[in-house]
CSV table of C-alpha atoms and ligand atoms in Angstrom, one decimal:
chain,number,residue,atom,x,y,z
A,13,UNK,CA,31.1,14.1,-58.8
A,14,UNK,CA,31.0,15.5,-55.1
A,15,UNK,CA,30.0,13.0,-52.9
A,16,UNK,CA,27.5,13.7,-50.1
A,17,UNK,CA,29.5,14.3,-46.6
A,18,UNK,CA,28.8,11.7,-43.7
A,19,UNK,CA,26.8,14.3,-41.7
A,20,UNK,CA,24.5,14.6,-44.7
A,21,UNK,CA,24.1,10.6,-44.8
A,22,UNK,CA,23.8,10.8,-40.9
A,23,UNK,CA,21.3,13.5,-41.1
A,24,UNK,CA,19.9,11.3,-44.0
A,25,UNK,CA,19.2,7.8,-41.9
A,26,UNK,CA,17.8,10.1,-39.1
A,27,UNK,CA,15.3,11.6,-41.7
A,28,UNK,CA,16.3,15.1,-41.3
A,29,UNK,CA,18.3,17.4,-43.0
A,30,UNK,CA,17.5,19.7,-46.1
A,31,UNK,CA,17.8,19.2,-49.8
A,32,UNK,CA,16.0,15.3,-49.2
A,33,UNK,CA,15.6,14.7,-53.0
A,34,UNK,CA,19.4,15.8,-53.7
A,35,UNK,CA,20.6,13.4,-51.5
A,36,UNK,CA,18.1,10.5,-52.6
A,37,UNK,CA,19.2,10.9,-56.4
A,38,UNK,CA,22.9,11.2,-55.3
A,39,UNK,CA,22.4,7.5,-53.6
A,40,UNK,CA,20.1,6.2,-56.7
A,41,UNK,CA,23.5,6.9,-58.9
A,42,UNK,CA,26.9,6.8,-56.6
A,43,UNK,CA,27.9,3.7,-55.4
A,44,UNK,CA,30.5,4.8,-52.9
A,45,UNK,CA,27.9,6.7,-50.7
A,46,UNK,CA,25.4,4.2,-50.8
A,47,UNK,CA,27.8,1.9,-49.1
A,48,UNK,CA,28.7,4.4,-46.4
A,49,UNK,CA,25.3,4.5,-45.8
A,50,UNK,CA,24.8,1.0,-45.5
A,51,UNK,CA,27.4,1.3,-43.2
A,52,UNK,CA,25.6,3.9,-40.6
A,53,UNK,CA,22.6,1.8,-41.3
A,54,UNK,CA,24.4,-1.2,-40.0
A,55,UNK,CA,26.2,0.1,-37.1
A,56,UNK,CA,23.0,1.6,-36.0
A,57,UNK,CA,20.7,-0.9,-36.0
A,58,UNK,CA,23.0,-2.3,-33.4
A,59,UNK,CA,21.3,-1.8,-30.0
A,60,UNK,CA,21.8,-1.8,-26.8
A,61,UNK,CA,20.1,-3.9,-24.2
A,62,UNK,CA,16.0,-3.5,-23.6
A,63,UNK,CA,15.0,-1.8,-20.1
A,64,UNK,CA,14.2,-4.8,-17.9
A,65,UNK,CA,10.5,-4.9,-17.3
A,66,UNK,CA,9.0,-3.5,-13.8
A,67,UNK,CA,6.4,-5.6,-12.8
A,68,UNK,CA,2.8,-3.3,-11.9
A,69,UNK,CA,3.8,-2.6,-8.0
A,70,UNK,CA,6.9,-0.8,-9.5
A,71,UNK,CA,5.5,3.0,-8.9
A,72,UNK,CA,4.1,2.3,-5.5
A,73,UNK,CA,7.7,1.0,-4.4
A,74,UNK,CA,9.6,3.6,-5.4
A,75,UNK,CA,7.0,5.8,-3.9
A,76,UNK,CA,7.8,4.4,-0.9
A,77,UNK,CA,11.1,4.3,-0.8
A,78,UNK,CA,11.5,8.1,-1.5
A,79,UNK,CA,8.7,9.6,0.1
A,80,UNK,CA,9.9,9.3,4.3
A,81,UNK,CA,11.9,12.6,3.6
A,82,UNK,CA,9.5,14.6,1.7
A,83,UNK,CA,8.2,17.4,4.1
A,84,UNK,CA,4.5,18.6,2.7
A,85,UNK,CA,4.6,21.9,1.1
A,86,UNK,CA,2.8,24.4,3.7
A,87,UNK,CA,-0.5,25.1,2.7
A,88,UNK,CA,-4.4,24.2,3.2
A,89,UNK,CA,-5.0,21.1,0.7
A,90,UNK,CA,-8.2,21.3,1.3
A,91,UNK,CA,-7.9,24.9,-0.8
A,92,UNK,CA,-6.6,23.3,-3.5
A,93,UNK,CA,-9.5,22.4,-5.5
A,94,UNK,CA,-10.6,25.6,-5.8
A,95,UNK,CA,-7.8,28.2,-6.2
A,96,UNK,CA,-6.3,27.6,-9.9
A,97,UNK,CA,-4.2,30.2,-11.4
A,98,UNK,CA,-2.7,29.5,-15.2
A,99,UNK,CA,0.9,29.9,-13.5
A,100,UNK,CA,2.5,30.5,-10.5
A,101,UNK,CA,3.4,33.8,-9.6
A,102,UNK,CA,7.4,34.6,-9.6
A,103,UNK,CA,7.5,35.9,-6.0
A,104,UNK,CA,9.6,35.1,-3.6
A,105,UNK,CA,7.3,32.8,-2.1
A,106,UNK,CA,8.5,29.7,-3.9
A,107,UNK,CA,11.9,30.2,-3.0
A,108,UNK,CA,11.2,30.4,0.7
A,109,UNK,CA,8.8,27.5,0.9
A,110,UNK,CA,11.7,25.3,-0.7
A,111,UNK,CA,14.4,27.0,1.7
A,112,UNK,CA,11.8,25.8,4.6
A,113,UNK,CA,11.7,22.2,2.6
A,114,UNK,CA,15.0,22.1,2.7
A,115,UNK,CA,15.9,23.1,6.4
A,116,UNK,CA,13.4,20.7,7.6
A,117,UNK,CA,15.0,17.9,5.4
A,118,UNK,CA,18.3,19.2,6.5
A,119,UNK,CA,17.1,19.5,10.4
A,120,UNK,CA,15.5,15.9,10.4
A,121,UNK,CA,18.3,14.3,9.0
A,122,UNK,CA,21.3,15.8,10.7
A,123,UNK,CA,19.4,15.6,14.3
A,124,UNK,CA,18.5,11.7,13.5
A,125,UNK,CA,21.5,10.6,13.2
A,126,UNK,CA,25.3,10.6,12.3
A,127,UNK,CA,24.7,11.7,8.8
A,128,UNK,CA,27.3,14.5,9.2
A,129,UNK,CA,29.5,12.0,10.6
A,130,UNK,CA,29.3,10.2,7.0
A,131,UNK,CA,29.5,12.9,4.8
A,132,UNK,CA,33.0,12.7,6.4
A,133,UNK,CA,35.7,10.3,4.7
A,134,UNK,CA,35.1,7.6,6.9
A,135,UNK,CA,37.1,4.2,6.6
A,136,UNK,CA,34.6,1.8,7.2
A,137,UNK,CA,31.9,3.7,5.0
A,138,UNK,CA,30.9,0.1,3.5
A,139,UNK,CA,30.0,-1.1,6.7
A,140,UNK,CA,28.2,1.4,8.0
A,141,UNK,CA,24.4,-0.2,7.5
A,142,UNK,CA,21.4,2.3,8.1
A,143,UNK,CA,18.3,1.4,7.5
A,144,UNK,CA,16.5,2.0,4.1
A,145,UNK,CA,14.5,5.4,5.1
A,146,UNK,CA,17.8,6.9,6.5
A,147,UNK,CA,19.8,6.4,3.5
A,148,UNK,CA,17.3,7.8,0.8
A,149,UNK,CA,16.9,10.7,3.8
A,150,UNK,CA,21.0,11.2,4.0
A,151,UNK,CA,20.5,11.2,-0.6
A,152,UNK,CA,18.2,14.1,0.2
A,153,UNK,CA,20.4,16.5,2.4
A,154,UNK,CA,23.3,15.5,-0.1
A,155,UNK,CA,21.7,16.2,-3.2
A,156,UNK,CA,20.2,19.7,-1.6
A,157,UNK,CA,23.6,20.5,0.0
A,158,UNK,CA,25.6,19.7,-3.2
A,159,UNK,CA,23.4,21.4,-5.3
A,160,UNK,CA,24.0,24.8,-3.1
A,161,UNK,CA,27.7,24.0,-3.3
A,162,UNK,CA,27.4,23.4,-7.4
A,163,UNK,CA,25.3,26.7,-7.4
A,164,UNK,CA,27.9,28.8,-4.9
A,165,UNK,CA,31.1,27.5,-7.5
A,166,UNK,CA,29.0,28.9,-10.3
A,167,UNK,CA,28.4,32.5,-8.4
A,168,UNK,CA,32.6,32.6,-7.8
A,169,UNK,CA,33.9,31.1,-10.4
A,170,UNK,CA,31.5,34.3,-12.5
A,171,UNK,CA,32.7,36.5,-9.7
A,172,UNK,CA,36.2,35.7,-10.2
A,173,UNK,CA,35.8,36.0,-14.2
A,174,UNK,CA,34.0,39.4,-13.8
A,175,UNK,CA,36.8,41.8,-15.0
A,176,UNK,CA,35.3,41.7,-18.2
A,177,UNK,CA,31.3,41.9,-17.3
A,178,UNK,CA,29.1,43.6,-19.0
A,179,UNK,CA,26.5,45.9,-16.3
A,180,UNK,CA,23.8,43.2,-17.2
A,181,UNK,CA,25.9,40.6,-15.7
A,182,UNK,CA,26.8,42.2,-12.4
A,183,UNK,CA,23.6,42.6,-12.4
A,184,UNK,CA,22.1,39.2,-13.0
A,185,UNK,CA,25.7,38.2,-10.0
A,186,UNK,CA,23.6,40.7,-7.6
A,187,UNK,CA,19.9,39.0,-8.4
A,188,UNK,CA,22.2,35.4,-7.8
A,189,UNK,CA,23.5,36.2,-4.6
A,190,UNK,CA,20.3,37.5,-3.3
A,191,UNK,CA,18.2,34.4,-4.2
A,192,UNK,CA,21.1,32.0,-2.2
A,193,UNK,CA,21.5,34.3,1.2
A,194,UNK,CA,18.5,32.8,2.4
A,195,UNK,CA,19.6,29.5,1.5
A,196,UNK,CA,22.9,29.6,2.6
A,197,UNK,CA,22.4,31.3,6.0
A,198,UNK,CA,20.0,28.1,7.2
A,199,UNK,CA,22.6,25.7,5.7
A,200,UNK,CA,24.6,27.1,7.8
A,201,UNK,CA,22.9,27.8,10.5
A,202,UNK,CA,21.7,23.7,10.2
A,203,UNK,CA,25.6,22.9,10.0
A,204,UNK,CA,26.9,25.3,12.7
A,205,UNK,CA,25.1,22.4,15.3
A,206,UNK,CA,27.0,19.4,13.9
A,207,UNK,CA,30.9,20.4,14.9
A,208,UNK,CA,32.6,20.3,11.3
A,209,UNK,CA,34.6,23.5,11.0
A,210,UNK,CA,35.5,23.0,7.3
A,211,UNK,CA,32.1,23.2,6.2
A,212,UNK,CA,31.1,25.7,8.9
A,213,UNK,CA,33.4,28.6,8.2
A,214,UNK,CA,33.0,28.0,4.4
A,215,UNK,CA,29.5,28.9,4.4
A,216,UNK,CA,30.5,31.6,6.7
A,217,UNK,CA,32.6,33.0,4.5
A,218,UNK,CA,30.4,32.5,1.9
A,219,UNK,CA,27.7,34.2,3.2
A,220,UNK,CA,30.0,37.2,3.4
A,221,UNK,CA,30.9,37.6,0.2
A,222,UNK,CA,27.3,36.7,-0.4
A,223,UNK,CA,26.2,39.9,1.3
A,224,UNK,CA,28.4,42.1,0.1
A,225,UNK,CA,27.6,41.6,-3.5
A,226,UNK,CA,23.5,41.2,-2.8
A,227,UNK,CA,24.2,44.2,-1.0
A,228,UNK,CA,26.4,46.4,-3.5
A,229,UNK,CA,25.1,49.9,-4.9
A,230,UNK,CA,23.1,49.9,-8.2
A,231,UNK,CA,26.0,50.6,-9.8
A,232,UNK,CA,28.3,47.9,-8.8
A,233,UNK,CA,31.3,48.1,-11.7
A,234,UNK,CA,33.8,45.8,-12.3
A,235,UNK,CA,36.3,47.3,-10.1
A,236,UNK,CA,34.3,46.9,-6.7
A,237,UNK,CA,34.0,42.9,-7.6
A,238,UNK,CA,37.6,42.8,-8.1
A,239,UNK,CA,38.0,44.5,-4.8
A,240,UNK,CA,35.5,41.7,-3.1
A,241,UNK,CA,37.4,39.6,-4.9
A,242,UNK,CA,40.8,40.4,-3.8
A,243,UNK,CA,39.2,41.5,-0.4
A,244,UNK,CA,37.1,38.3,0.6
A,245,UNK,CA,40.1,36.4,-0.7
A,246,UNK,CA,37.3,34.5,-3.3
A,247,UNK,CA,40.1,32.6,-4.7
A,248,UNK,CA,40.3,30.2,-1.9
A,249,UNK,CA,36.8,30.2,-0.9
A,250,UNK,CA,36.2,28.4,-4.6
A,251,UNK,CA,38.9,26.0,-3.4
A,252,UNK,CA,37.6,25.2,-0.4
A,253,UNK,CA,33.7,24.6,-2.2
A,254,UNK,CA,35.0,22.7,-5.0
A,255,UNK,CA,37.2,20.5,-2.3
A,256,UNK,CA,33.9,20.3,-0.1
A,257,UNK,CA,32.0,19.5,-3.3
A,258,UNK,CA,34.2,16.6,-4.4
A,259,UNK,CA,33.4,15.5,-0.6
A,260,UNK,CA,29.6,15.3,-0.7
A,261,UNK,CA,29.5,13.8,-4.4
A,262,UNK,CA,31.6,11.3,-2.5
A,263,UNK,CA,29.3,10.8,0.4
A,264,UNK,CA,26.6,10.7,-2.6
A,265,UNK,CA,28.1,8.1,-4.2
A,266,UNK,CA,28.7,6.2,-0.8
A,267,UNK,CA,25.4,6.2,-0.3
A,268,UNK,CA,24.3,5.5,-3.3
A,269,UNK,CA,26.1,2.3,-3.9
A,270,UNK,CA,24.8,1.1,0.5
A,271,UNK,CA,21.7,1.2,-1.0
A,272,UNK,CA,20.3,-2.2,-2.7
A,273,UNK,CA,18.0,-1.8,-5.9
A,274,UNK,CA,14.4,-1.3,-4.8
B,30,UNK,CA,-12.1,9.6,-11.9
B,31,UNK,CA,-8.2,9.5,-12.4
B,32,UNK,CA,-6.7,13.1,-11.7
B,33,UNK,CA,-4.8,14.7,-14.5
B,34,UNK,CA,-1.2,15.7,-13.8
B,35,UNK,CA,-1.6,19.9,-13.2
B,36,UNK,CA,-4.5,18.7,-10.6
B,37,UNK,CA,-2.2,17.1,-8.7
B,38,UNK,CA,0.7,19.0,-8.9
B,39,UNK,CA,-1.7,21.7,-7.5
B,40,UNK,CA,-2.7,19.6,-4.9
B,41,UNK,CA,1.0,18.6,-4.0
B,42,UNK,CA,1.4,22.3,-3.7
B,43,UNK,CA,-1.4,22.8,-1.5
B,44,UNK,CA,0.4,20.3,1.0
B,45,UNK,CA,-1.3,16.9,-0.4
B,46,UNK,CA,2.4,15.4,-0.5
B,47,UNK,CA,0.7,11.9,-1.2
B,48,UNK,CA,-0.4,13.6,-4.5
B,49,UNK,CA,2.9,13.3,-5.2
B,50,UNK,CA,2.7,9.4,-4.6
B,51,UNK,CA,-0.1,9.3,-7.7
B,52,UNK,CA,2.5,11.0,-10.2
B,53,UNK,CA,5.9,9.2,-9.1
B,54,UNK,CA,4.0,6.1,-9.8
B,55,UNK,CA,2.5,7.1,-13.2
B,56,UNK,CA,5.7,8.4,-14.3
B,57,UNK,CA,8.2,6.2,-12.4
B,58,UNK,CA,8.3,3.6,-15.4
B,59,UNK,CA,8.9,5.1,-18.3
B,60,UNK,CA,11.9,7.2,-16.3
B,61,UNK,CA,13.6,4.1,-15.1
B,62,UNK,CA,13.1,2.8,-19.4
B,63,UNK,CA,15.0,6.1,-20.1
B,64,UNK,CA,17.5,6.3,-17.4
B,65,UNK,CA,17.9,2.7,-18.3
B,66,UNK,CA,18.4,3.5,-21.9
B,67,UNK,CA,21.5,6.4,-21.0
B,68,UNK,CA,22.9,4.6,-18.5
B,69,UNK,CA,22.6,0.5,-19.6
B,70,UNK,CA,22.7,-0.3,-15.3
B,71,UNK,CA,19.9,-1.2,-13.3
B,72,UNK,CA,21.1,0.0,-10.2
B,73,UNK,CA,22.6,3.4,-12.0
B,74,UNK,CA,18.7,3.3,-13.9
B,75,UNK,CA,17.4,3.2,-10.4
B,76,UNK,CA,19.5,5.6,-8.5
B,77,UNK,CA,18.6,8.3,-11.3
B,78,UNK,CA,14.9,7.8,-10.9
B,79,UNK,CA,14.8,8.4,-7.4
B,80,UNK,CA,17.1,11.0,-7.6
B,81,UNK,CA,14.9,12.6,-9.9
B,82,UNK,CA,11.7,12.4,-8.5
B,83,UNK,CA,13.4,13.8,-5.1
B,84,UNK,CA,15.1,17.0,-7.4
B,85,UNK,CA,11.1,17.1,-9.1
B,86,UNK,CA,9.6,17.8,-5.3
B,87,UNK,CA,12.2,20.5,-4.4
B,88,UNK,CA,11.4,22.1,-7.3
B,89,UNK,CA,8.0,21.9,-8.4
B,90,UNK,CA,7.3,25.1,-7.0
B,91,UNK,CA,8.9,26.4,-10.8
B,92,UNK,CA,6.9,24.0,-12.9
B,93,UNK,CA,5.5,26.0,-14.9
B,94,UNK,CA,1.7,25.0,-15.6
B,95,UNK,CA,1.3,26.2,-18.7
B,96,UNK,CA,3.7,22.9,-19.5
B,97,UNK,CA,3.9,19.3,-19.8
B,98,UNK,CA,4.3,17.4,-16.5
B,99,UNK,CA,5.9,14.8,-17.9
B,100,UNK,CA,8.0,16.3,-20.4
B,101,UNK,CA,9.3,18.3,-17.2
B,102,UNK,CA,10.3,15.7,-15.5
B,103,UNK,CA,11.6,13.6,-18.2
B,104,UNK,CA,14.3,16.5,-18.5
B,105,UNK,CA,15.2,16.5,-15.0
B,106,UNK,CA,15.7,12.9,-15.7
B,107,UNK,CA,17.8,13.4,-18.3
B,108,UNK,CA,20.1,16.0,-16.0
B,109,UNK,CA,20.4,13.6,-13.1
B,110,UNK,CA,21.1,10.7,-15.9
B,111,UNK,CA,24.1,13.2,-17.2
B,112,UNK,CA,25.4,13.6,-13.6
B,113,UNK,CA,25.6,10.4,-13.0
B,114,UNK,CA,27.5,9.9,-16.2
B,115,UNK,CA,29.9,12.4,-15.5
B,116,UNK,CA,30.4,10.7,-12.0
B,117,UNK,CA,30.9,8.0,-13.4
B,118,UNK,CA,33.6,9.0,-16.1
B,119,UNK,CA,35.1,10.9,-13.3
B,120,UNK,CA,35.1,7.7,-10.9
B,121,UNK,CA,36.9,6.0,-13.3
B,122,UNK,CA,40.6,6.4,-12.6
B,123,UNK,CA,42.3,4.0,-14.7
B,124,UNK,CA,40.8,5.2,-18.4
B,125,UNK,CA,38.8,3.0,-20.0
B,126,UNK,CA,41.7,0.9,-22.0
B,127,UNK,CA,41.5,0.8,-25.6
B,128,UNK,CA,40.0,-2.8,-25.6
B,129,UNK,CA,39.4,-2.6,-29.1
B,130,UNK,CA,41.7,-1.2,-31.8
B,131,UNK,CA,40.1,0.0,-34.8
B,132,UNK,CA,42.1,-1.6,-36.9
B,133,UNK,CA,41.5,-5.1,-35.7
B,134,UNK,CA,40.3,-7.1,-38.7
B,135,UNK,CA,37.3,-8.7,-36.5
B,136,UNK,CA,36.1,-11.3,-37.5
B,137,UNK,CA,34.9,-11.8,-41.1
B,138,UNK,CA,31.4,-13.4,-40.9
B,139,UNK,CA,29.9,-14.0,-44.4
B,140,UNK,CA,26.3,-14.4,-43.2
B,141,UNK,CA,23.9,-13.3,-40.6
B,142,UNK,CA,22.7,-17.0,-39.8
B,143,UNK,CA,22.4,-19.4,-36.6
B,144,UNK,CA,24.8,-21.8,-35.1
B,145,UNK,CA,28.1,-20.7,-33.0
B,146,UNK,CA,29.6,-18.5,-35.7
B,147,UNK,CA,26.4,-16.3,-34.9
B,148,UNK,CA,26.5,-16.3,-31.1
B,149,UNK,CA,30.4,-15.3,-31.3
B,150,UNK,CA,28.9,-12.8,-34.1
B,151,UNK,CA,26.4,-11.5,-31.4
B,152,UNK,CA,29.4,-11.3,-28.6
B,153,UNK,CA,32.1,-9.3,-30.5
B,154,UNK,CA,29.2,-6.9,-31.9
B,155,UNK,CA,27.6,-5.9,-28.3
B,156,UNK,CA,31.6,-5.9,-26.8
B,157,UNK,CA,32.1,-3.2,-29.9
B,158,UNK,CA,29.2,-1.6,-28.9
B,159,UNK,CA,29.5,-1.2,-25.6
B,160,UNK,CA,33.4,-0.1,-26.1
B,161,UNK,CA,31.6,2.6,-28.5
B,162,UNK,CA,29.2,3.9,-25.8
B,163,UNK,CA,32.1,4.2,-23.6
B,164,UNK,CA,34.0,6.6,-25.5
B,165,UNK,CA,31.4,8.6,-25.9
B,166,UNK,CA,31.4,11.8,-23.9
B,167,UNK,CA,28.4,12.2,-21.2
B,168,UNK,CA,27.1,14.6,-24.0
B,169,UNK,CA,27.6,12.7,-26.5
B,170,UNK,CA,26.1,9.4,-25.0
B,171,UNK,CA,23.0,11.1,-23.7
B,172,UNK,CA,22.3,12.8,-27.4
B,173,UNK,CA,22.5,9.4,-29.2
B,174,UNK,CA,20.1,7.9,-27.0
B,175,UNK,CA,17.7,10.2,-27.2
B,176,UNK,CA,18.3,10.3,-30.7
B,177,UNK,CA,18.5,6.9,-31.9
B,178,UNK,CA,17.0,5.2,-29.1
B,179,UNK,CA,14.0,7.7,-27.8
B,180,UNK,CA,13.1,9.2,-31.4
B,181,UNK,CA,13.7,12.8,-29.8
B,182,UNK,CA,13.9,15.5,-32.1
B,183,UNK,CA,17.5,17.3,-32.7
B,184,UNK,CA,15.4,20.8,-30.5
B,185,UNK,CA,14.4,18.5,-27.7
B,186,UNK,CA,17.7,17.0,-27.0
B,187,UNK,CA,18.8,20.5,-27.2
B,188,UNK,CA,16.4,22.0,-25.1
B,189,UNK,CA,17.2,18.8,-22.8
B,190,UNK,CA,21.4,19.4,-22.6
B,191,UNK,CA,20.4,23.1,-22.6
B,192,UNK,CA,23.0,23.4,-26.0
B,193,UNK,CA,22.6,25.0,-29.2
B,194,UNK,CA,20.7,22.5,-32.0
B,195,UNK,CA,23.5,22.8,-33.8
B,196,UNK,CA,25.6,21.4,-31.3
B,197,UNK,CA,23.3,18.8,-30.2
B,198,UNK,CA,23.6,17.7,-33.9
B,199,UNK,CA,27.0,17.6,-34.1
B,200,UNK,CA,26.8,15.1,-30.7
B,201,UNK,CA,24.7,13.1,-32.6
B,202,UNK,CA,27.0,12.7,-35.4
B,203,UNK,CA,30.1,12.2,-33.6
B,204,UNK,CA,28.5,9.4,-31.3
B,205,UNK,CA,27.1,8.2,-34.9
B,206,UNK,CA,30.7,7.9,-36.2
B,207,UNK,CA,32.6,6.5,-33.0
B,208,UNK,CA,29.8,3.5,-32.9
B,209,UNK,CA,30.4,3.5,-36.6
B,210,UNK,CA,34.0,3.3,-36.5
B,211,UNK,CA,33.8,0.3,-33.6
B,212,UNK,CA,31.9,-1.7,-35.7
B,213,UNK,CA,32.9,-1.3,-39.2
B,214,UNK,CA,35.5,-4.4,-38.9
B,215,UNK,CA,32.7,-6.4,-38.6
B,216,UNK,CA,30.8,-5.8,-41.9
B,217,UNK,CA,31.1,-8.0,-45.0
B,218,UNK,CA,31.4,-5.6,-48.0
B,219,UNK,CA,28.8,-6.3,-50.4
C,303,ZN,ZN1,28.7,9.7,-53.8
């Protein structure tokens, strides 16, 4: 007799899989698999701890607490109940909005305060006690500004991998670089007042090797990206984002653990 | 009248940013009960809520109406929950030790009932548990408990992890068998 595998048993607790009567008279008659069964059914019944309850004000505290940093979205609210369109278009609009969002986030919280001084190593980190609307603003700017980093490793480590792309994929490297030159130049542009060199001239050169493959001929072939590549030196530019990455998921996690539940 | 989700959204668009307030607090809950769920941490359950609802703003221009609100943001709950898993796995320098060998006999408990043989029961099951959960991978963690836990479907955790439904099942069923295997000592055969 074949016996039924565990990921048919597994599939079986979970209620899915095909062939349900198969499996049923298999367990009606074999021993063996009805005990390994009993065994998934056991170990799964274990469960974890319950979510501890929130009491009712829950949702207007968190509001609270995230909201300071939030800049409105530009636009006539007053317009709102009466313009409705199924769905948004896909125009650049959206884009540029957020990359306004994000450079008044940016602006706010690098002007208010040390915040660039923190994303820093910085030996006394601990002690360093802002007050609650700074620290979910300084969350903000990191999570934008890692999220650009995350995005930029993507775009090289593809570049870098791109002796084998297909035309479609240049292509789609092309559209990628396009949609972050706006985004990168006013990260830049935001960090160029703070005096960190590091980051400064890696979104410099970023934005190089940003432009030169947004700006590359229709028919950009795998030989020109290996010449950016080996031209723009892209090799240590992903070295110098992943190190700068490990340093604001750092700063993240600084500030995540200053901050006191809510 | 109480304003559906797609209204506001709209509004939050149009520059009504305390429309944003109405659906952080309808929502806020039941992402802290699932951020709760992945990560087993108040303060972690908390840090991923907020981070989500902050992503949620940036992005809500790309919401696309046509879709749920809520299952949107219950994704991007899902994504900051992996993160922080990741950050968390990665924070860890000295590997989680192998606190419990498999092969342990554990203790042989004939019944199920009360008294102190139960509450040491209780103990070594949620240690075993936890140790289970903890050698998961982030993927593998975050499909169980959607599976298990949340009663997602094997296409919505896929769509969630953006993987294959194949390999969202096969996450499943490896978390299935590492729980399974931390546990097993523990049962009385029948
Ligand atoms: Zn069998």
């Amino acid at each position: 007799m074949k016996h039924l595998t565990d990921e048919q048993l597994i599939e079986h607790y979970f209620g899915e899989g095909a062939n349900r009567v198969m499996v049923e008279t298999h367990l009606r008659i074999c021993s063996r698999c009805e005990q390994v069964l009993e065994d998934i059914t056991s170990a799964l019944e274990v469960r974890g701890p319950e979510p501890p309850a929130r009491d009712a004000q829950y949702g207007d505290r968190l509001w609270q607490s995230i909201q300071a940093p939030l800049t409105p979205y530009p636009g006539d609210p007053r317009r709102a109940r009466f313009s409705w369109r199924i769905s948004w278009p896909r125009t650049p609009w959206p884009s540029l909005v957020l990359a306004g969002a994000c450079l008044l986030a940016l602006a706010a919280a690098f002007f208010s305060g040390s915040l660039w001084e923190r994303l820093r190593p910085h030996p006394n980190q601990a002690a360093n006690s802002a007050q609650a609307p700074a620290q979910v603003k300084e969350r903000v700017v990191l999570v934008i500004l890692g999220d650009h980093l995350d995005r930029s490793e993507r775009l090289l480590v593809q570049l870098n991998h791109a002796g084998a792309a297909t035309p479609q994929s240049v292509d789609a490297l092309r559209a990628e670089a396009r949609q972050m030159l706006p985004d990168n130049r006013l990260y830049r542009q935001a960090i160029s007042a703070q005096s960190d060199p590091t980051m400064t001239a890696a979104l410099d050169h970023l934005e190089r090797v940003l432009l030169e493959v947004a700006n590359a001929p229709d028919q950009l072939d795998p030989d020109d990206i290996a010449r950016i590549e080996h031209e723009m030196n892209t090799d240590s530019l992903l070295f110098q984002i992943r190190v700068l990455r490990a340093r604001t998921t750092q700063a993240q996690t600084a500030s995540a653990s200053r901050k006191g539940s809510i | 009248m109480t304003k559906d989700d797609h209204s506001l959204v709209r509004q939050v668009l149009a520059g009504d940013k305390d429309a944003y307030g109405v659906l952080v607090s309808r929502h806020g809950e039941t992402m802290f009960r699932v951020a709760f769920r992945i990560t087993e941490s108040e303060p972690d359950a908390e840090e991923v809520v907020q981070e989500t609802f902050l992503r949620a703003y940036r992005s809500l221009p790309a919401f696309d109406a046509r879709s749920d609100f809520r299952t949107w943001i219950y994704r991007i709950a899902v994504n900051c929950a992996l993160q922080l898993l990741n950050r968390r796995k990665a924070e860890a320098a000295v590997p989680i030790a192998e606190e419990y060998d498999e092969e342990r006999p554990g203790l042989q408990l004939v019944h199920r009932g009360a008294g102190p043989d139960r509450l040491l029961l209780d103990k070594e099951i949620e240690h075993r548990r936890h140790a289970a959960m903890e050698k998961m991978t982030s993927d593998e963690r975050l499909a169980f408990v959607l599976r298990h836990i949340e009663g997602r479907s094997t296409d919505e955790i896929a769509a969630a992890l953006d993987i294959t439904p194949n390999n969202a099942k096969q996450a499943v069923f490896r978390a299935v068998q590492k729980m399974r295997r931390s546990l097993a000592p523990l049962w009385v055969k029948s």
